[in-house]
Amino acid sequence: MIYLTRKAEFAASHYYHNPEFTPEENQRIFGKCNNPNGHGHNYTLEVTVKGEVDPRSGFVVDLKQLKEVLNREVLDAMDHRFLNKEVPEFFTRIPTTENLAISIWQRLAPKLKTAQLHRVRVYETSDLFVDFYGEA
Amino acid sequence: MKAHLTRRYMFSASHRLHNDAMSEAENKATYGKCNNPYGHGHNYALEITVSGPVDESSGMVCNLTDLDAFVEREILERFHLQNLNTVPELDQTVPTTENLSASIYDILQRGFTPAHLEKVRIQETMMNSFEYAGTNEIRK
Ligand SMILES: [Zn+2]
């Protein structure tokens, strides 16, 4: 089994808010991240796929294709967007780094053909990242 | 759905690698420059990975505020700007980064309850890093 990681970057804004919480609870749990005007990050995304090497091409996955899928499914939707207002899954889900990793997994997994998705890693800053392995 | 969250903290400390049970020559041979009598320091980068189900109401594995507060109080307070040879957790051992990793893992394992501790990783310099997960396998 070979593991291959492709990196991408995107910039987006977000805020954290749960309409079922009182304003006080929202403030206590989310702190500054609760500001409805949002704030932004430069996210770094690392997508790791795994598979056996195809004996003809010598590839686990065609990087061109992986890049296309990544651009179409993730970057076109999220780069330079206000996640809460422009990315449908975040109309209802809070766009935390955890949920971003899950959402990116859900966008990519059905579109990858030859290789299998192993891990989605999202860095919100260089001091904070989340890994999602597709676990229930 | 289960996710893994990793947070990085920085701290600086000094240490001297020396084992009283070894002869002077053996200490020199084993630890080299790290055996110099007055010690030396590093900027350590500590990465803590916790895991758990992503809470639907908050979208989080655990609130970062809780993790940050715990690490500040129980780890950074203890090790940042200290001589590791004099810190109670390490003064009976050789304060290598291996032992430091295990010690920090134990502090988290004992005291941090909001999420499951996966592993601790410490980068001692740009050239070397250490990972510890107790008796568990380290997931890549
Ligand atoms: Zn943010």
PDB file of C-alpha atoms and ligand atoms in Angstrom:
ATOM      1  CA  MET A   1       0.000   0.000   0.000  1.00  0.00           C
ATOM      2  CA  ILE A   2       1.311   3.444  -0.932  1.00  0.00           C
ATOM      3  CA  TYR A   3       0.088   6.662   0.659  1.00  0.00           C
ATOM      4  CA  LEU A   4       0.131   9.885  -1.290  1.00  0.00           C
ATOM      5  CA  THR A   5      -0.565  13.350   0.119  1.00  0.00           C
ATOM      6  CA  ARG A   6      -1.629  16.369  -1.877  1.00  0.00           C
ATOM      7  CA  LYS A   7      -1.645  19.809  -0.326  1.00  0.00           C
ATOM      8  CA  ALA A   8      -3.821  22.812  -1.093  1.00  0.00           C
ATOM      9  CA  GLU A   9      -4.536  26.180   0.449  1.00  0.00           C
ATOM     10  CA  PHE A  10      -7.658  28.251   0.677  1.00  0.00           C
ATOM     11  CA  ALA A  11      -8.743  31.383   2.476  1.00  0.00           C
ATOM     12  CA  ALA A  12     -12.218  31.697   3.967  1.00  0.00           C
ATOM     13  CA  SER A  13     -14.154  33.397   6.712  1.00  0.00           C
ATOM     14  CA  HIS A  14     -16.539  31.918   9.249  1.00  0.00           C
ATOM     15  CA  TYR A  15     -18.129  32.369  12.654  1.00  0.00           C
ATOM     16  CA  TYR A  16     -19.422  29.940  15.246  1.00  0.00           C
ATOM     17  CA  HIS A  17     -23.018  30.141  16.338  1.00  0.00           C
ATOM     18  CA  ASN A  18     -25.678  27.652  17.383  1.00  0.00           C
ATOM     19  CA  PRO A  19     -29.206  29.111  17.066  1.00  0.00           C
ATOM     20  CA  GLU A  20     -30.397  26.694  19.763  1.00  0.00           C
ATOM     21  CA  PHE A  21     -28.075  28.252  22.340  1.00  0.00           C
ATOM     22  CA  THR A  22     -28.917  31.445  24.181  1.00  0.00           C
ATOM     23  CA  PRO A  23     -26.746  34.478  23.326  1.00  0.00           C
ATOM     24  CA  GLU A  24     -24.925  33.932  26.648  1.00  0.00           C
ATOM     25  CA  GLU A  25     -24.218  30.271  25.866  1.00  0.00           C
ATOM     26  CA  ASN A  26     -22.997  31.148  22.377  1.00  0.00           C
ATOM     27  CA  GLN A  27     -20.675  33.710  23.878  1.00  0.00           C
ATOM     28  CA  ARG A  28     -19.415  31.379  26.612  1.00  0.00           C
ATOM     29  CA  ILE A  29     -18.788  28.405  24.312  1.00  0.00           C
ATOM     30  CA  PHE A  30     -17.529  30.161  21.202  1.00  0.00           C
ATOM     31  CA  GLY A  31     -16.018  33.359  22.633  1.00  0.00           C
ATOM     32  CA  LYS A  32     -14.675  35.735  19.986  1.00  0.00           C
ATOM     33  CA  CYS A  33     -15.496  33.208  17.259  1.00  0.00           C
ATOM     34  CA  ASN A  34     -19.184  34.044  17.847  1.00  0.00           C
ATOM     35  CA  ASN A  35     -18.929  37.487  16.193  1.00  0.00           C
ATOM     36  CA  PRO A  36     -21.553  37.287  13.396  1.00  0.00           C
ATOM     37  CA  ASN A  37     -19.488  39.409  11.030  1.00  0.00           C
ATOM     38  CA  GLY A  38     -17.023  36.554  10.883  1.00  0.00           C
ATOM     39  CA  HIS A  39     -13.256  36.390  10.739  1.00  0.00           C
ATOM     40  CA  GLY A  40     -10.904  34.557   8.423  1.00  0.00           C
ATOM     41  CA  HIS A  41      -8.115  32.024   8.140  1.00  0.00           C
ATOM     42  CA  ASN A  42      -5.659  30.768   5.593  1.00  0.00           C
ATOM     43  CA  TYR A  43      -6.472  27.094   5.676  1.00  0.00           C
ATOM     44  CA  THR A  44      -4.056  24.427   4.561  1.00  0.00           C
ATOM     45  CA  LEU A  45      -5.545  21.186   3.412  1.00  0.00           C
ATOM     46  CA  GLU A  46      -3.722  17.875   3.128  1.00  0.00           C
ATOM     47  CA  VAL A  47      -5.509  15.053   1.422  1.00  0.00           C
ATOM     48  CA  THR A  48      -3.971  11.601   1.764  1.00  0.00           C
ATOM     49  CA  VAL A  49      -5.057   8.771  -0.510  1.00  0.00           C
ATOM     50  CA  LYS A  50      -3.885   5.187  -0.463  1.00  0.00           C
ATOM     51  CA  GLY A  51      -3.791   2.337  -2.921  1.00  0.00           C
ATOM     52  CA  GLU A  52      -1.648  -0.126  -4.793  1.00  0.00           C
ATOM     53  CA  VAL A  53       0.671   1.075  -7.534  1.00  0.00           C
ATOM     54  CA  ASP A  54      -0.766   0.569 -10.981  1.00  0.00           C
ATOM     55  CA  PRO A  55       1.896  -1.492 -12.820  1.00  0.00           C
ATOM     56  CA  ARG A  56       1.420   0.345 -16.124  1.00  0.00           C
ATOM     57  CA  SER A  57       1.422   3.968 -14.952  1.00  0.00           C
ATOM     58  CA  GLY A  58       3.462   3.517 -11.800  1.00  0.00           C
ATOM     59  CA  PHE A  59       0.881   5.706 -10.030  1.00  0.00           C
ATOM     60  CA  VAL A  60      -1.346   5.145  -7.026  1.00  0.00           C
ATOM     61  CA  VAL A  61      -3.534   7.908  -8.353  1.00  0.00           C
ATOM     62  CA  ASP A  62      -3.312  10.277 -11.269  1.00  0.00           C
ATOM     63  CA  LEU A  63      -2.297  13.503  -9.520  1.00  0.00           C
ATOM     64  CA  LYS A  64      -3.839  15.559 -12.321  1.00  0.00           C
ATOM     65  CA  GLN A  65      -7.200  13.986 -11.590  1.00  0.00           C
ATOM     66  CA  LEU A  66      -6.802  14.338  -7.843  1.00  0.00           C
ATOM     67  CA  LYS A  67      -5.996  17.995  -8.292  1.00  0.00           C
ATOM     68  CA  GLU A  68      -9.025  18.504 -10.538  1.00  0.00           C
ATOM     69  CA  VAL A  69     -11.361  16.848  -8.057  1.00  0.00           C
ATOM     70  CA  LEU A  70      -9.864  18.878  -5.219  1.00  0.00           C
ATOM     71  CA  ASN A  71     -10.249  22.127  -7.153  1.00  0.00           C
ATOM     72  CA  ARG A  72     -13.786  21.403  -8.263  1.00  0.00           C
ATOM     73  CA  GLU A  73     -15.232  19.876  -5.098  1.00  0.00           C
ATOM     74  CA  VAL A  74     -13.430  21.869  -2.429  1.00  0.00           C
ATOM     75  CA  LEU A  75     -11.525  24.935  -3.546  1.00  0.00           C
ATOM     76  CA  ASP A  76     -14.147  26.288  -5.971  1.00  0.00           C
ATOM     77  CA  ALA A  77     -16.724  25.966  -3.216  1.00  0.00           C
ATOM     78  CA  MET A  78     -14.705  27.269  -0.267  1.00  0.00           C
ATOM     79  CA  ASP A  79     -11.825  29.478  -1.373  1.00  0.00           C
ATOM     80  CA  HIS A  80     -12.555  33.155  -0.705  1.00  0.00           C
ATOM     81  CA  ARG A  81     -16.001  32.371   0.697  1.00  0.00           C
ATOM     82  CA  PHE A  82     -17.875  33.130   3.896  1.00  0.00           C
ATOM     83  CA  LEU A  83     -18.422  29.505   4.904  1.00  0.00           C
ATOM     84  CA  ASN A  84     -21.595  30.083   6.958  1.00  0.00           C
ATOM     85  CA  LYS A  85     -23.314  31.932   4.128  1.00  0.00           C
ATOM     86  CA  GLU A  86     -21.972  30.383   0.941  1.00  0.00           C
ATOM     87  CA  VAL A  87     -21.269  26.704   1.552  1.00  0.00           C
ATOM     88  CA  PRO A  88     -24.557  24.775   1.898  1.00  0.00           C
ATOM     89  CA  GLU A  89     -23.521  22.265   4.589  1.00  0.00           C
ATOM     90  CA  PHE A  90     -22.552  25.151   6.853  1.00  0.00           C
ATOM     91  CA  PHE A  91     -26.000  26.756   6.706  1.00  0.00           C
ATOM     92  CA  THR A  92     -26.831  24.210   9.430  1.00  0.00           C
ATOM     93  CA  ARG A  93     -23.479  22.802  10.633  1.00  0.00           C
ATOM     94  CA  ILE A  94     -21.027  25.004  12.526  1.00  0.00           C
ATOM     95  CA  PRO A  95     -17.928  25.531  10.324  1.00  0.00           C
ATOM     96  CA  THR A  96     -15.370  24.431  12.918  1.00  0.00           C
ATOM     97  CA  THR A  97     -12.128  22.867  11.750  1.00  0.00           C
ATOM     98  CA  GLU A  98     -13.588  19.473  12.749  1.00  0.00           C
ATOM     99  CA  ASN A  99     -16.651  19.974  10.545  1.00  0.00           C
ATOM    100  CA  LEU A 100     -14.553  21.349   7.694  1.00  0.00           C
ATOM    101  CA  ALA A 101     -12.476  18.156   7.674  1.00  0.00           C
ATOM    102  CA  ILE A 102     -15.640  16.035   7.697  1.00  0.00           C
ATOM    103  CA  SER A 103     -17.257  18.093   4.957  1.00  0.00           C
ATOM    104  CA  ILE A 104     -14.172  17.935   2.737  1.00  0.00           C
ATOM    105  CA  TRP A 105     -14.042  14.160   3.221  1.00  0.00           C
ATOM    106  CA  GLN A 106     -17.701  13.862   2.260  1.00  0.00           C
ATOM    107  CA  ARG A 107     -17.151  15.965  -0.835  1.00  0.00           C
ATOM    108  CA  LEU A 108     -14.078  14.018  -1.985  1.00  0.00           C
ATOM    109  CA  ALA A 109     -14.722  10.397  -1.044  1.00  0.00           C
ATOM    110  CA  PRO A 110     -17.439   9.655  -3.654  1.00  0.00           C
ATOM    111  CA  LYS A 111     -15.465  11.363  -6.442  1.00  0.00           C
ATOM    112  CA  LEU A 112     -12.171   9.494  -6.149  1.00  0.00           C
ATOM    113  CA  LYS A 113     -11.900   6.606  -8.531  1.00  0.00           C
ATOM    114  CA  THR A 114      -8.671   4.637  -8.370  1.00  0.00           C
ATOM    115  CA  ALA A 115      -7.393   5.513  -4.927  1.00  0.00           C
ATOM    116  CA  GLN A 116      -9.077   5.346  -1.572  1.00  0.00           C
ATOM    117  CA  LEU A 117      -9.295   8.356   0.706  1.00  0.00           C
ATOM    118  CA  HIS A 118      -7.198   7.771   3.846  1.00  0.00           C
ATOM    119  CA  ARG A 119      -7.121  11.048   5.713  1.00  0.00           C
ATOM    120  CA  VAL A 120      -8.208  14.651   5.409  1.00  0.00           C
ATOM    121  CA  ARG A 121      -6.136  17.066   7.451  1.00  0.00           C
ATOM    122  CA  VAL A 122      -7.165  20.701   7.773  1.00  0.00           C
ATOM    123  CA  TYR A 123      -4.868  23.272   9.347  1.00  0.00           C
ATOM    124  CA  GLU A 124      -6.713  26.336  10.599  1.00  0.00           C
ATOM    125  CA  THR A 125      -3.405  27.844  11.721  1.00  0.00           C
ATOM    126  CA  SER A 126       0.035  26.301  12.028  1.00  0.00           C
ATOM    127  CA  ASP A 127      -0.849  25.583  15.692  1.00  0.00           C
ATOM    128  CA  LEU A 128      -4.154  23.824  15.125  1.00  0.00           C
ATOM    129  CA  PHE A 129      -5.219  21.052  12.809  1.00  0.00           C
ATOM    130  CA  VAL A 130      -7.833  18.316  12.586  1.00  0.00           C
ATOM    131  CA  ASP A 131      -7.548  14.858  11.039  1.00  0.00           C
ATOM    132  CA  PHE A 132     -10.562  12.949   9.803  1.00  0.00           C
ATOM    133  CA  TYR A 133     -10.270   9.304   8.721  1.00  0.00           C
ATOM    134  CA  GLY A 134     -13.909   8.787   7.701  1.00  0.00           C
ATOM    135  CA  GLU A 135     -14.798   7.172  11.024  1.00  0.00           C
ATOM    136  CA  ALA A 136     -18.429   7.099  12.105  1.00  0.00           C
TER     137      ALA A 136
ATOM    138  CA  MET B   1     -18.319  11.304  13.607  1.00  0.00           C
ATOM    139  CA  LYS B   2     -14.930  10.904  15.158  1.00  0.00           C
ATOM    140  CA  ALA B   3     -12.141  13.404  14.515  1.00  0.00           C
ATOM    141  CA  HIS B   4      -8.620  13.967  15.780  1.00  0.00           C
ATOM    142  CA  LEU B   5      -7.616  17.437  16.899  1.00  0.00           C
ATOM    143  CA  THR B   6      -3.994  18.514  17.255  1.00  0.00           C
ATOM    144  CA  ARG B   7      -2.868  21.650  19.007  1.00  0.00           C
ATOM    145  CA  ARG B   8       0.702  22.943  19.125  1.00  0.00           C
ATOM    146  CA  TYR B   9       2.323  24.750  22.047  1.00  0.00           C
ATOM    147  CA  MET B  10       5.804  26.164  22.408  1.00  0.00           C
ATOM    148  CA  PHE B  11       7.982  26.139  25.489  1.00  0.00           C
ATOM    149  CA  SER B  12      11.632  26.642  26.266  1.00  0.00           C
ATOM    150  CA  ALA B  13      13.663  24.764  28.833  1.00  0.00           C
ATOM    151  CA  SER B  14      17.173  23.633  29.604  1.00  0.00           C
ATOM    152  CA  HIS B  15      18.504  20.201  30.467  1.00  0.00           C
ATOM    153  CA  ARG B  16      21.616  18.169  30.938  1.00  0.00           C
ATOM    154  CA  LEU B  17      21.715  14.522  29.931  1.00  0.00           C
ATOM    155  CA  HIS B  18      23.614  12.726  32.632  1.00  0.00           C
ATOM    156  CA  ASN B  19      23.158   9.472  34.501  1.00  0.00           C
ATOM    157  CA  ASP B  20      24.793   9.169  37.930  1.00  0.00           C
ATOM    158  CA  ALA B  21      24.888   5.399  37.508  1.00  0.00           C
ATOM    159  CA  MET B  22      27.360   5.769  34.632  1.00  0.00           C
ATOM    160  CA  SER B  23      31.054   6.593  34.834  1.00  0.00           C
ATOM    161  CA  GLU B  24      32.206   9.977  33.598  1.00  0.00           C
ATOM    162  CA  ALA B  25      33.598   8.366  30.461  1.00  0.00           C
ATOM    163  CA  GLU B  26      30.397   6.467  29.799  1.00  0.00           C
ATOM    164  CA  ASN B  27      28.294   9.626  30.265  1.00  0.00           C
ATOM    165  CA  LYS B  28      30.517  11.433  27.772  1.00  0.00           C
ATOM    166  CA  ALA B  29      30.331   8.572  25.305  1.00  0.00           C
ATOM    167  CA  THR B  30      26.553   8.237  25.651  1.00  0.00           C
ATOM    168  CA  TYR B  31      25.450  11.851  25.734  1.00  0.00           C
ATOM    169  CA  GLY B  32      28.287  13.753  24.040  1.00  0.00           C
ATOM    170  CA  LYS B  33      27.777  17.518  24.144  1.00  0.00           C
ATOM    171  CA  CYS B  34      24.462  17.023  25.938  1.00  0.00           C
ATOM    172  CA  ASN B  35      26.512  15.936  28.952  1.00  0.00           C
ATOM    173  CA  ASN B  36      28.223  19.327  29.339  1.00  0.00           C
ATOM    174  CA  PRO B  37      27.946  20.121  33.048  1.00  0.00           C
ATOM    175  CA  TYR B  38      25.971  23.355  32.899  1.00  0.00           C
ATOM    176  CA  GLY B  39      23.275  22.131  30.539  1.00  0.00           C
ATOM    177  CA  HIS B  40      21.827  23.742  27.442  1.00  0.00           C
ATOM    178  CA  GLY B  41      18.355  24.656  26.201  1.00  0.00           C
ATOM    179  CA  HIS B  42      15.817  24.096  23.480  1.00  0.00           C
ATOM    180  CA  ASN B  43      12.644  25.658  22.145  1.00  0.00           C
ATOM    181  CA  TYR B  44      10.362  22.668  22.308  1.00  0.00           C
ATOM    182  CA  ALA B  45       7.294  22.424  20.081  1.00  0.00           C
ATOM    183  CA  LEU B  46       4.700  20.240  21.759  1.00  0.00           C
ATOM    184  CA  GLU B  47       1.821  18.794  19.757  1.00  0.00           C
ATOM    185  CA  ILE B  48      -1.055  17.222  21.614  1.00  0.00           C
ATOM    186  CA  THR B  49      -3.573  15.107  19.721  1.00  0.00           C
ATOM    187  CA  VAL B  50      -6.963  14.319  21.216  1.00  0.00           C
ATOM    188  CA  SER B  51      -9.861  12.518  19.606  1.00  0.00           C
ATOM    189  CA  GLY B  52     -13.559  11.948  20.051  1.00  0.00           C
ATOM    190  CA  PRO B  53     -16.934  12.342  18.434  1.00  0.00           C
ATOM    191  CA  VAL B  54     -17.579  15.810  17.044  1.00  0.00           C
ATOM    192  CA  ASP B  55     -20.284  17.240  19.300  1.00  0.00           C
ATOM    193  CA  GLU B  56     -23.208  18.266  17.116  1.00  0.00           C
ATOM    194  CA  SER B  57     -24.173  21.313  19.094  1.00  0.00           C
ATOM    195  CA  SER B  58     -20.675  22.841  19.175  1.00  0.00           C
ATOM    196  CA  GLY B  59     -19.027  21.235  16.135  1.00  0.00           C
ATOM    197  CA  MET B  60     -16.033  20.381  18.329  1.00  0.00           C
ATOM    198  CA  VAL B  61     -14.114  17.390  19.661  1.00  0.00           C
ATOM    199  CA  CYS B  62     -13.456  19.458  22.749  1.00  0.00           C
ATOM    200  CA  ASN B  63     -13.435  23.142  23.464  1.00  0.00           C
ATOM    201  CA  LEU B  64      -9.978  24.537  22.746  1.00  0.00           C
ATOM    202  CA  THR B  65     -10.376  26.871  25.686  1.00  0.00           C
ATOM    203  CA  ASP B  66     -10.443  23.830  28.011  1.00  0.00           C
ATOM    204  CA  LEU B  67      -7.406  22.216  26.390  1.00  0.00           C
ATOM    205  CA  ASP B  68      -5.448  25.470  26.366  1.00  0.00           C
ATOM    206  CA  ALA B  69      -6.267  26.168  30.006  1.00  0.00           C
ATOM    207  CA  PHE B  70      -5.244  22.653  31.079  1.00  0.00           C
ATOM    208  CA  VAL B  71      -1.981  22.750  29.143  1.00  0.00           C
ATOM    209  CA  GLU B  72      -1.160  26.220  30.427  1.00  0.00           C
ATOM    210  CA  ARG B  73      -1.792  25.220  34.047  1.00  0.00           C
ATOM    211  CA  GLU B  74      -0.457  21.669  34.136  1.00  0.00           C
ATOM    212  CA  ILE B  75       2.284  21.601  31.506  1.00  0.00           C
ATOM    213  CA  LEU B  76       3.590  25.015  30.501  1.00  0.00           C
ATOM    214  CA  GLU B  77       3.558  26.256  34.097  1.00  0.00           C
ATOM    215  CA  ARG B  78       5.652  23.248  35.025  1.00  0.00           C
ATOM    216  CA  PHE B  79       8.198  23.120  32.205  1.00  0.00           C
ATOM    217  CA  HIS B  80       8.379  26.494  30.441  1.00  0.00           C
ATOM    218  CA  LEU B  81      11.555  28.427  31.302  1.00  0.00           C
ATOM    219  CA  GLN B  82      12.698  25.754  33.731  1.00  0.00           C
ATOM    220  CA  ASN B  83      15.699  23.500  34.064  1.00  0.00           C
ATOM    221  CA  LEU B  84      14.200  20.068  33.378  1.00  0.00           C
ATOM    222  CA  ASN B  85      16.720  18.339  35.657  1.00  0.00           C
ATOM    223  CA  THR B  86      15.110  20.148  38.587  1.00  0.00           C
ATOM    224  CA  VAL B  87      11.434  19.559  37.758  1.00  0.00           C
ATOM    225  CA  PRO B  88       9.946  16.881  40.077  1.00  0.00           C
ATOM    226  CA  GLU B  89       8.476  14.865  37.165  1.00  0.00           C
ATOM    227  CA  LEU B  90      11.954  14.406  35.674  1.00  0.00           C
ATOM    228  CA  ASP B  91      14.505  14.839  38.440  1.00  0.00           C
ATOM    229  CA  GLN B  92      14.787  11.074  38.990  1.00  0.00           C
ATOM    230  CA  THR B  93      15.314  10.349  35.281  1.00  0.00           C
ATOM    231  CA  VAL B  94      17.557  11.584  32.502  1.00  0.00           C
ATOM    232  CA  PRO B  95      15.497  14.446  31.022  1.00  0.00           C
ATOM    233  CA  THR B  96      15.697  13.279  27.428  1.00  0.00           C
ATOM    234  CA  THR B  97      12.886  14.251  25.110  1.00  0.00           C
ATOM    235  CA  GLU B  98      11.748  10.611  25.264  1.00  0.00           C
ATOM    236  CA  ASN B  99      11.203  10.910  29.011  1.00  0.00           C
ATOM    237  CA  LEU B 100       9.735  14.384  28.660  1.00  0.00           C
ATOM    238  CA  SER B 101       7.207  13.087  26.100  1.00  0.00           C
ATOM    239  CA  ALA B 102       6.161  10.240  28.385  1.00  0.00           C
ATOM    240  CA  SER B 103       5.875  12.572  31.350  1.00  0.00           C
ATOM    241  CA  ILE B 104       3.656  15.030  29.470  1.00  0.00           C
ATOM    242  CA  TYR B 105       1.561  12.171  28.132  1.00  0.00           C
ATOM    243  CA  ASP B 106       1.006  10.920  31.699  1.00  0.00           C
ATOM    244  CA  ILE B 107      -0.019  14.363  32.956  1.00  0.00           C
ATOM    245  CA  LEU B 108      -2.614  14.636  30.186  1.00  0.00           C
ATOM    246  CA  GLN B 109      -3.772  11.048  30.561  1.00  0.00           C
ATOM    247  CA  ARG B 110      -4.375  11.520  34.291  1.00  0.00           C
ATOM    248  CA  GLY B 111      -5.924  14.958  34.260  1.00  0.00           C
ATOM    249  CA  PHE B 112      -7.497  15.910  30.935  1.00  0.00           C
ATOM    250  CA  THR B 113     -11.001  14.482  30.696  1.00  0.00           C
ATOM    251  CA  PRO B 114     -12.963  16.339  27.952  1.00  0.00           C
ATOM    252  CA  ALA B 115     -11.505  14.215  25.105  1.00  0.00           C
ATOM    253  CA  HIS B 116      -9.509  11.028  24.560  1.00  0.00           C
ATOM    254  CA  LEU B 117      -5.736  11.514  24.487  1.00  0.00           C
ATOM    255  CA  GLU B 118      -4.250  10.047  21.299  1.00  0.00           C
ATOM    256  CA  LYS B 119      -0.621  11.060  21.437  1.00  0.00           C
ATOM    257  CA  VAL B 120       2.001  13.601  22.283  1.00  0.00           C
ATOM    258  CA  ARG B 121       4.662  14.731  19.829  1.00  0.00           C
ATOM    259  CA  ILE B 122       7.623  16.866  20.759  1.00  0.00           C
ATOM    260  CA  GLN B 123       9.947  18.491  18.322  1.00  0.00           C
ATOM    261  CA  GLU B 124      13.184  19.188  20.155  1.00  0.00           C
ATOM    262  CA  THR B 125      14.949  20.817  17.234  1.00  0.00           C
ATOM    263  CA  MET B 126      14.128  21.079  13.537  1.00  0.00           C
ATOM    264  CA  MET B 127      16.060  17.844  13.125  1.00  0.00           C
ATOM    265  CA  ASN B 128      14.379  15.538  15.588  1.00  0.00           C
ATOM    266  CA  SER B 129      10.993  14.791  17.022  1.00  0.00           C
ATOM    267  CA  PHE B 130       9.488  12.196  19.352  1.00  0.00           C
ATOM    268  CA  GLU B 131       6.014  10.701  19.515  1.00  0.00           C
ATOM    269  CA  TYR B 132       4.448   8.837  22.397  1.00  0.00           C
ATOM    270  CA  ALA B 133       1.054   7.208  22.749  1.00  0.00           C
ATOM    271  CA  GLY B 134       1.496   5.046  25.824  1.00  0.00           C
ATOM    272  CA  THR B 135       0.800   1.415  24.972  1.00  0.00           C
ATOM    273  CA  ASN B 136      -1.204   2.345  21.867  1.00  0.00           C
ATOM    274  CA  GLU B 137      -0.181   2.252  18.226  1.00  0.00           C
ATOM    275  CA  ILE B 138       0.503   5.648  16.671  1.00  0.00           C
ATOM    276  CA  ARG B 139      -1.869   6.375  13.856  1.00  0.00           C
ATOM    277  CA  LYS B 140      -0.570   7.982  10.690  1.00  0.00           C
TER     278      LYS B 140
HETATM  279 ZN    ZN C   1     -11.875  30.953  13.164  1.00  0.00          ZN
END
